Amino acid sequence: MPQSNLSICAVRRPGHFLSWLLLIVSATLPISGEAVCTGQVSVQVLGSGGPIANPRRASSGYLIWVDGKARLLVDAGGGTFARFGSAGASIADLEAIALTHLHVDHAVELPAYLKSAWFGDRQQALPLIGPSGNLEFPGLTEFMQQLIGPGQGAFRYLSGYLSGTKGYFKTTLYETDADNRKAVKVLETKHLVVSAVGVVHGPVPALAYLVEVDGRRIAFSGDQNGDNPQFGKMIADADLLVMDHAVGENADKVAAKLHARPTEIAQLAEQANVRRLLLSHIMPRSESVLEESLAQIGKTYGGKPTVAEDLMCVELPLRKP
Ligand SMILES: [Zn+2]
């Protein structure tokens, strides 16, 4: 087994010692080579950080693995493209890419993934899910036009990915209304059912996702402050919630409009009866108060949260009825 592969099978309410041991072990693992994620259904962290450069934490990105193949990429932040390579994932296997929002730390490397696919043998269309826009942010369709659209796109030499011509496979765009505070089913593929709901991330159009895979329910908060109660309803009884933990309890008002505080994370996870909580999007301001935040979360949430590390793999065994 490669050194950087780490499988976590801790269930809800594991021993405190185990959680911290995993944290310590994972923090010391080298981030290089190939780290294949095994198990029938697993989630792998490609990037556990935020927008600040960090040698141990790429920006936001996650994979869902099904039977040894990476089927869904959630977010494409800076540094995740290299981690995708380290993970041994293949773009040819992806059934969809889902972007939670169009901040740099979640979307900047999307063209790198597309370019990389040119050298593979994928032919089938690739669904791409993302939010609608507002005055400050383009929606997914405009974003893709500005990135790779013919004529004006920055990387217009890749415009074949929009039209499915010039030997490129087509990216099928699923622009999803980020103002809709009710969950909607966006996409169903061979292995995945993807639902989305608009969440509150300051003024940024943002989506959270629930992915149903072979009897498992996997939730991705994206970046949000926890203000939309429909998110909690959508993810009820989730086997795993990957939650942004970008601020501590002492977050100022501006930061708290963007990200949930530990008390809000704990309430959300407890009320939704989340089986496992994976804290990610770690930034210096949240990492420096991690111990206090974990204690705060432990006051309300009955399980023990795990702190994400890059390339960490969380295996999700099928829940017994
Ligand atoms: Zn972010």
Short mmCIF file of C-alpha atoms and ligand atoms in Angstrom, two decimals:
data_model
loop_
_atom_site.label_atom_id
_atom_site.label_comp_id
_atom_site.label_asym_id
_atom_site.label_seq_id
_atom_site.Cartn_x
_atom_site.Cartn_y
_atom_site.Cartn_z
CA MET A 1 0.00 0.00 0.00
CA PRO A 2 1.41 3.43 -0.86
CA GLN A 3 2.57 5.49 2.09
CA SER A 4 0.20 8.33 1.49
CA ASN A 5 -2.93 6.19 1.38
CA LEU A 6 -5.07 6.48 4.48
CA SER A 7 -8.39 4.73 4.89
CA ILE A 8 -10.72 5.85 7.63
CA CYS A 9 -13.40 3.45 8.68
CA ALA A 10 -14.21 5.10 12.02
CA VAL A 11 -17.95 5.12 12.60
CA ARG A 12 -19.96 7.71 14.43
CA ARG A 13 -18.87 8.06 18.07
CA PRO A 14 -15.42 6.51 17.67
CA GLY A 15 -12.95 6.90 20.48
CA HIS A 16 -11.45 10.34 20.92
CA PHE A 17 -7.98 8.85 20.88
CA LEU A 18 -8.59 7.24 17.48
CA SER A 19 -9.68 10.53 15.91
CA TRP A 20 -6.60 12.31 17.11
CA LEU A 21 -4.31 9.46 16.20
CA LEU A 22 -5.64 9.55 12.64
CA LEU A 23 -5.17 13.28 12.56
CA ILE A 24 -1.58 13.01 13.73
CA VAL A 25 -0.73 10.13 11.39
CA SER A 26 -2.29 11.80 8.36
CA ALA A 27 -0.60 15.10 9.11
CA THR A 28 2.79 13.47 8.81
CA LEU A 29 2.17 11.59 5.59
CA PRO A 30 4.09 12.71 2.53
CA ILE A 31 2.01 14.03 -0.33
CA SER A 32 3.58 12.40 -3.31
CA GLY A 33 3.35 9.29 -5.41
CA GLU A 34 0.10 7.51 -6.01
CA ALA A 35 -2.59 7.09 -3.39
CA VAL A 36 -5.33 4.86 -4.71
CA CYS A 37 -8.60 4.94 -2.84
CA THR A 38 -10.01 1.46 -2.35
CA GLY A 39 -13.36 0.25 -1.07
CA GLN A 40 -16.70 -0.08 -2.81
CA VAL A 41 -17.62 3.57 -2.19
CA SER A 42 -15.11 6.10 -0.87
CA VAL A 43 -14.54 9.82 -0.73
CA GLN A 44 -11.04 11.13 -1.26
CA VAL A 45 -9.87 14.59 -0.35
CA LEU A 46 -7.85 16.21 -3.12
CA GLY A 47 -7.65 19.55 -1.39
CA SER A 48 -8.41 20.26 2.26
CA GLY A 49 -7.39 23.91 2.23
CA GLY A 50 -8.79 27.26 1.22
CA PRO A 51 -7.51 30.11 -0.92
CA ILE A 52 -4.15 30.53 0.88
CA ALA A 53 -1.12 28.66 -0.47
CA ASN A 54 -0.21 25.83 1.87
CA PRO A 55 2.30 23.02 1.27
CA ARG A 56 0.03 20.43 2.92
CA ARG A 57 -3.35 21.64 1.75
CA ALA A 58 -4.41 22.22 -1.83
CA SER A 59 -7.54 24.30 -2.34
CA SER A 60 -10.94 22.63 -2.48
CA GLY A 61 -11.47 19.34 -4.32
CA TYR A 62 -12.91 15.88 -3.66
CA LEU A 63 -13.44 12.61 -5.48
CA ILE A 64 -16.09 9.95 -5.07
CA TRP A 65 -14.70 6.53 -5.89
CA VAL A 66 -16.97 3.63 -6.81
CA ASP A 67 -15.44 0.16 -7.20
CA GLY A 68 -11.96 1.54 -7.80
CA LYS A 69 -12.87 4.24 -10.32
CA ALA A 70 -13.21 7.96 -9.65
CA ARG A 71 -16.77 8.83 -10.73
CA LEU A 72 -17.34 12.38 -9.45
CA LEU A 73 -15.07 15.36 -8.98
CA VAL A 74 -16.45 18.03 -6.66
CA ASP A 75 -14.63 21.35 -7.08
CA ALA A 76 -11.38 22.03 -8.88
CA GLY A 77 -9.40 24.43 -6.71
CA GLY A 78 -5.71 25.22 -7.07
CA GLY A 79 -3.45 22.24 -6.47
CA THR A 80 -6.17 19.62 -6.87
CA PHE A 81 -5.12 18.76 -10.41
CA ALA A 82 -1.78 17.44 -9.17
CA ARG A 83 -3.50 15.60 -6.32
CA PHE A 84 -5.88 14.05 -8.89
CA GLY A 85 -2.77 12.63 -10.55
CA SER A 86 -1.39 11.44 -7.21
CA ALA A 87 -4.72 9.77 -6.50
CA GLY A 88 -4.40 7.72 -9.68
CA ALA A 89 -7.74 9.02 -10.93
CA SER A 90 -8.67 9.15 -14.60
CA ILE A 91 -10.81 11.77 -16.29
CA ALA A 92 -12.07 9.07 -18.63
CA ASP A 93 -13.85 7.44 -15.66
CA LEU A 94 -15.63 10.58 -14.40
CA GLU A 95 -19.40 10.64 -14.74
CA ALA A 96 -19.62 14.32 -13.76
CA ILE A 97 -17.82 17.33 -12.35
CA ALA A 98 -19.73 19.47 -9.85
CA LEU A 99 -18.58 22.95 -8.86
CA THR A 100 -20.02 24.36 -5.63
CA HIS A 101 -19.29 27.96 -6.65
CA LEU A 102 -16.97 29.96 -8.84
CA HIS A 103 -14.45 31.28 -6.37
CA VAL A 104 -10.84 30.70 -7.46
CA ASP A 105 -10.17 28.19 -4.68
CA HIS A 106 -12.96 25.97 -6.05
CA ALA A 107 -12.82 26.37 -9.82
CA VAL A 108 -9.52 27.70 -11.12
CA GLU A 109 -8.06 24.41 -12.35
CA LEU A 110 -11.06 23.27 -14.37
CA PRO A 111 -9.32 24.05 -17.70
CA ALA A 112 -6.35 21.95 -16.59
CA TYR A 113 -8.59 18.90 -16.11
CA LEU A 114 -10.17 19.46 -19.53
CA LYS A 115 -6.83 19.89 -21.26
CA SER A 116 -5.51 16.76 -19.59
CA ALA A 117 -8.45 14.79 -20.98
CA TRP A 118 -7.30 15.56 -24.51
CA PHE A 119 -4.52 13.03 -24.05
CA GLY A 120 -6.93 10.31 -22.94
CA ASP A 121 -9.48 8.33 -24.88
CA ARG A 122 -12.70 9.69 -23.43
CA GLN A 123 -15.42 10.20 -26.04
CA GLN A 124 -18.66 10.39 -24.10
CA ALA A 125 -19.98 13.77 -22.96
CA LEU A 126 -19.02 14.96 -19.48
CA PRO A 127 -21.77 16.58 -17.38
CA LEU A 128 -20.60 19.72 -15.60
CA ILE A 129 -22.77 21.11 -12.80
CA GLY A 130 -22.42 24.60 -11.34
CA PRO A 131 -24.35 27.59 -10.03
CA SER A 132 -26.27 30.34 -11.76
CA GLY A 133 -24.78 33.82 -11.58
CA ASN A 134 -25.54 37.31 -10.32
CA LEU A 135 -24.09 40.78 -10.95
CA GLU A 136 -20.76 39.87 -9.33
CA PHE A 137 -20.33 36.33 -10.62
CA PRO A 138 -21.02 34.68 -13.96
CA GLY A 139 -23.23 31.65 -14.04
CA LEU A 140 -21.71 28.36 -15.14
CA THR A 141 -22.61 28.87 -18.81
CA GLU A 142 -21.08 32.35 -18.98
CA PHE A 143 -18.07 31.15 -16.97
CA MET A 144 -17.39 28.40 -19.49
CA GLN A 145 -17.82 30.80 -22.40
CA GLN A 146 -15.31 33.17 -20.82
CA LEU A 147 -12.91 30.33 -20.15
CA ILE A 148 -13.01 28.28 -23.34
CA GLY A 149 -15.69 29.82 -25.57
CA PRO A 150 -14.82 30.40 -29.25
CA GLY A 151 -13.80 33.95 -30.10
CA GLN A 152 -13.38 35.54 -26.66
CA GLY A 153 -12.58 32.68 -24.29
CA ALA A 154 -9.19 32.89 -22.58
CA PHE A 155 -8.44 29.28 -23.52
CA ARG A 156 -10.45 29.32 -26.74
CA TYR A 157 -8.23 26.67 -28.23
CA LEU A 158 -10.27 24.30 -26.03
CA SER A 159 -13.63 25.50 -27.36
CA GLY A 160 -14.31 22.08 -28.83
CA TYR A 161 -15.23 21.00 -25.29
CA LEU A 162 -18.33 23.22 -25.51
CA SER A 163 -19.45 22.11 -28.94
CA GLY A 164 -18.19 18.54 -28.91
CA THR A 165 -16.25 19.17 -32.11
CA LYS A 166 -12.60 19.14 -33.27
CA GLY A 167 -12.11 15.76 -31.64
CA TYR A 168 -13.09 16.93 -28.16
CA PHE A 169 -15.85 15.36 -26.08
CA LYS A 170 -18.68 17.69 -25.13
CA THR A 171 -19.14 19.11 -21.66
CA THR A 172 -22.87 19.17 -20.96
CA LEU A 173 -23.62 22.13 -18.73
CA TYR A 174 -26.11 21.89 -15.88
CA GLU A 175 -26.37 25.46 -14.63
CA THR A 176 -28.38 25.20 -11.42
CA ASP A 177 -30.33 28.04 -9.80
CA ALA A 178 -28.32 29.07 -6.74
CA ASP A 179 -31.20 31.27 -5.54
CA ASN A 180 -33.41 28.23 -5.19
CA ARG A 181 -33.32 27.37 -1.50
CA LYS A 182 -35.06 24.05 -2.08
CA ALA A 183 -33.20 20.91 -3.07
CA VAL A 184 -33.53 19.71 -6.64
CA LYS A 185 -32.32 16.58 -8.38
CA VAL A 186 -29.85 17.73 -11.02
CA LEU A 187 -28.37 14.64 -12.57
CA GLU A 188 -28.59 10.88 -12.57
CA THR A 189 -25.80 8.78 -14.05
CA LYS A 190 -24.97 5.09 -13.95
CA HIS A 191 -23.54 5.28 -10.43
CA LEU A 192 -24.63 8.67 -9.06
CA VAL A 193 -27.72 10.69 -8.24
CA VAL A 194 -26.73 14.32 -7.65
CA SER A 195 -29.03 16.80 -5.89
CA ALA A 196 -28.23 20.44 -5.21
CA VAL A 197 -29.53 23.28 -3.11
CA GLY A 198 -28.65 26.98 -3.03
CA VAL A 199 -26.75 27.91 0.14
CA VAL A 200 -25.65 31.18 1.73
CA HIS A 201 -22.02 32.14 1.10
CA GLY A 202 -22.20 35.90 1.49
CA PRO A 203 -23.04 37.41 -1.91
CA VAL A 204 -21.64 34.47 -3.86
CA PRO A 205 -24.02 32.17 -5.78
CA ALA A 206 -23.25 28.82 -4.17
CA LEU A 207 -24.53 25.25 -4.21
CA ALA A 208 -24.27 22.34 -1.82
CA TYR A 209 -24.62 18.79 -3.07
CA LEU A 210 -26.01 15.49 -1.92
CA VAL A 211 -24.73 12.53 -3.89
CA GLU A 212 -26.46 9.17 -3.58
CA VAL A 213 -24.20 6.28 -4.50
CA ASP A 214 -25.15 2.65 -4.14
CA GLY A 215 -27.12 3.16 -0.92
CA ARG A 216 -24.81 5.78 0.57
CA ARG A 217 -25.64 9.46 1.03
CA ILE A 218 -22.65 11.79 0.69
CA ALA A 219 -23.03 15.52 1.35
CA PHE A 220 -20.75 18.37 0.31
CA SER A 221 -21.49 21.69 2.00
CA GLY A 222 -19.41 23.77 -0.38
CA ASP A 223 -18.71 27.10 1.28
CA GLN A 224 -21.68 28.29 3.30
CA ASN A 225 -22.66 29.86 6.59
CA GLY A 226 -25.33 27.27 7.39
CA ASP A 227 -28.24 29.70 7.05
CA ASN A 228 -30.40 27.67 4.67
CA PRO A 229 -32.29 25.05 6.73
CA GLN A 230 -33.20 23.21 3.53
CA PHE A 231 -29.58 22.10 3.28
CA GLY A 232 -29.95 20.22 6.57
CA LYS A 233 -33.14 18.61 5.30
CA MET A 234 -31.53 17.56 2.05
CA ILE A 235 -28.64 15.82 3.79
CA ALA A 236 -30.69 14.10 6.52
CA ASP A 237 -29.08 10.82 7.62
CA ALA A 238 -26.05 11.39 5.42
CA ASP A 239 -23.31 8.80 5.76
CA LEU A 240 -20.76 11.57 5.36
CA LEU A 241 -20.85 15.37 5.42
CA VAL A 242 -17.81 17.16 4.03
CA MET A 243 -18.13 20.56 5.68
CA ASP A 244 -16.19 23.76 5.22
CA HIS A 245 -14.43 24.69 8.43
CA ALA A 246 -12.88 27.99 7.45
CA VAL A 247 -13.50 30.03 10.59
CA GLY A 248 -13.32 29.61 14.33
CA GLU A 249 -15.98 30.48 16.87
CA ASN A 250 -14.57 34.01 17.08
CA ALA A 251 -15.22 34.78 13.40
CA ASP A 252 -16.08 38.38 12.70
CA LYS A 253 -19.38 39.33 11.07
CA VAL A 254 -18.01 39.42 7.54
CA ALA A 255 -16.41 35.96 7.80
CA ALA A 256 -19.51 34.55 9.49
CA LYS A 257 -21.65 35.60 6.54
CA LEU A 258 -19.43 33.42 4.37
CA HIS A 259 -18.70 30.39 6.56
CA ALA A 260 -20.37 28.48 9.38
CA ARG A 261 -18.89 28.75 12.86
CA PRO A 262 -18.15 25.52 14.78
CA THR A 263 -21.39 25.83 16.80
CA GLU A 264 -23.35 26.14 13.56
CA ILE A 265 -21.54 23.17 12.02
CA ALA A 266 -22.32 21.09 15.10
CA GLN A 267 -26.02 22.00 15.11
CA LEU A 268 -26.30 21.26 11.44
CA ALA A 269 -24.59 17.87 11.71
CA GLU A 270 -26.51 16.84 14.80
CA GLN A 271 -29.93 17.91 13.55
CA ALA A 272 -29.33 16.21 10.21
CA ASN A 273 -28.18 13.06 12.01
CA VAL A 274 -24.97 13.00 10.00
CA ARG A 275 -23.08 9.80 10.61
CA ARG A 276 -19.60 11.15 9.94
CA LEU A 277 -18.38 14.70 9.74
CA LEU A 278 -15.28 15.58 7.77
CA LEU A 279 -14.02 19.10 8.45
CA SER A 280 -12.25 20.56 5.45
CA HIS A 281 -11.43 23.91 3.78
CA ILE A 282 -9.00 24.44 6.65
CA MET A 283 -7.36 27.85 6.69
CA PRO A 284 -4.72 29.24 9.08
CA ARG A 285 -7.43 31.07 11.04
CA SER A 286 -9.37 27.83 11.59
CA GLU A 287 -6.33 25.55 11.95
CA SER A 288 -4.90 27.74 14.72
CA VAL A 289 -8.01 27.19 16.84
CA LEU A 290 -8.73 23.63 15.77
CA GLU A 291 -8.66 22.15 19.24
CA GLU A 292 -11.15 24.69 20.59
CA SER A 293 -13.38 24.23 17.56
CA LEU A 294 -13.41 20.45 17.95
CA ALA A 295 -14.34 20.87 21.61
CA GLN A 296 -17.09 23.30 20.63
CA ILE A 297 -18.47 20.91 18.04
CA GLY A 298 -18.34 18.07 20.56
CA LYS A 299 -20.76 19.92 22.87
CA THR A 300 -23.60 19.50 20.38
CA TYR A 301 -22.67 16.89 17.80
CA GLY A 302 -22.81 13.34 19.11
CA GLY A 303 -20.18 11.99 16.73
CA LYS A 304 -16.50 12.79 16.51
CA PRO A 305 -15.46 14.89 13.57
CA THR A 306 -12.42 14.06 11.50
CA VAL A 307 -10.11 16.76 10.20
CA ALA A 308 -9.41 16.39 6.48
CA GLU A 309 -5.94 16.02 5.04
CA ASP A 310 -5.01 15.94 1.37
CA LEU A 311 -5.36 12.51 -0.25
CA MET A 312 -7.14 11.12 2.81
CA CYS A 313 -9.59 8.43 1.80
CA VAL A 314 -12.82 7.88 3.70
CA GLU A 315 -14.37 4.51 2.98
CA LEU A 316 -18.14 4.29 3.34
CA PRO A 317 -19.37 0.78 4.11
CA LEU A 318 -23.01 0.10 3.35
CA ARG A 319 -25.11 0.89 6.39
CA LYS A 320 -26.91 -2.08 7.90
CA PRO A 321 -30.71 -1.69 7.83
ZN ZN B 1 -13.54 28.50 -0.53
#
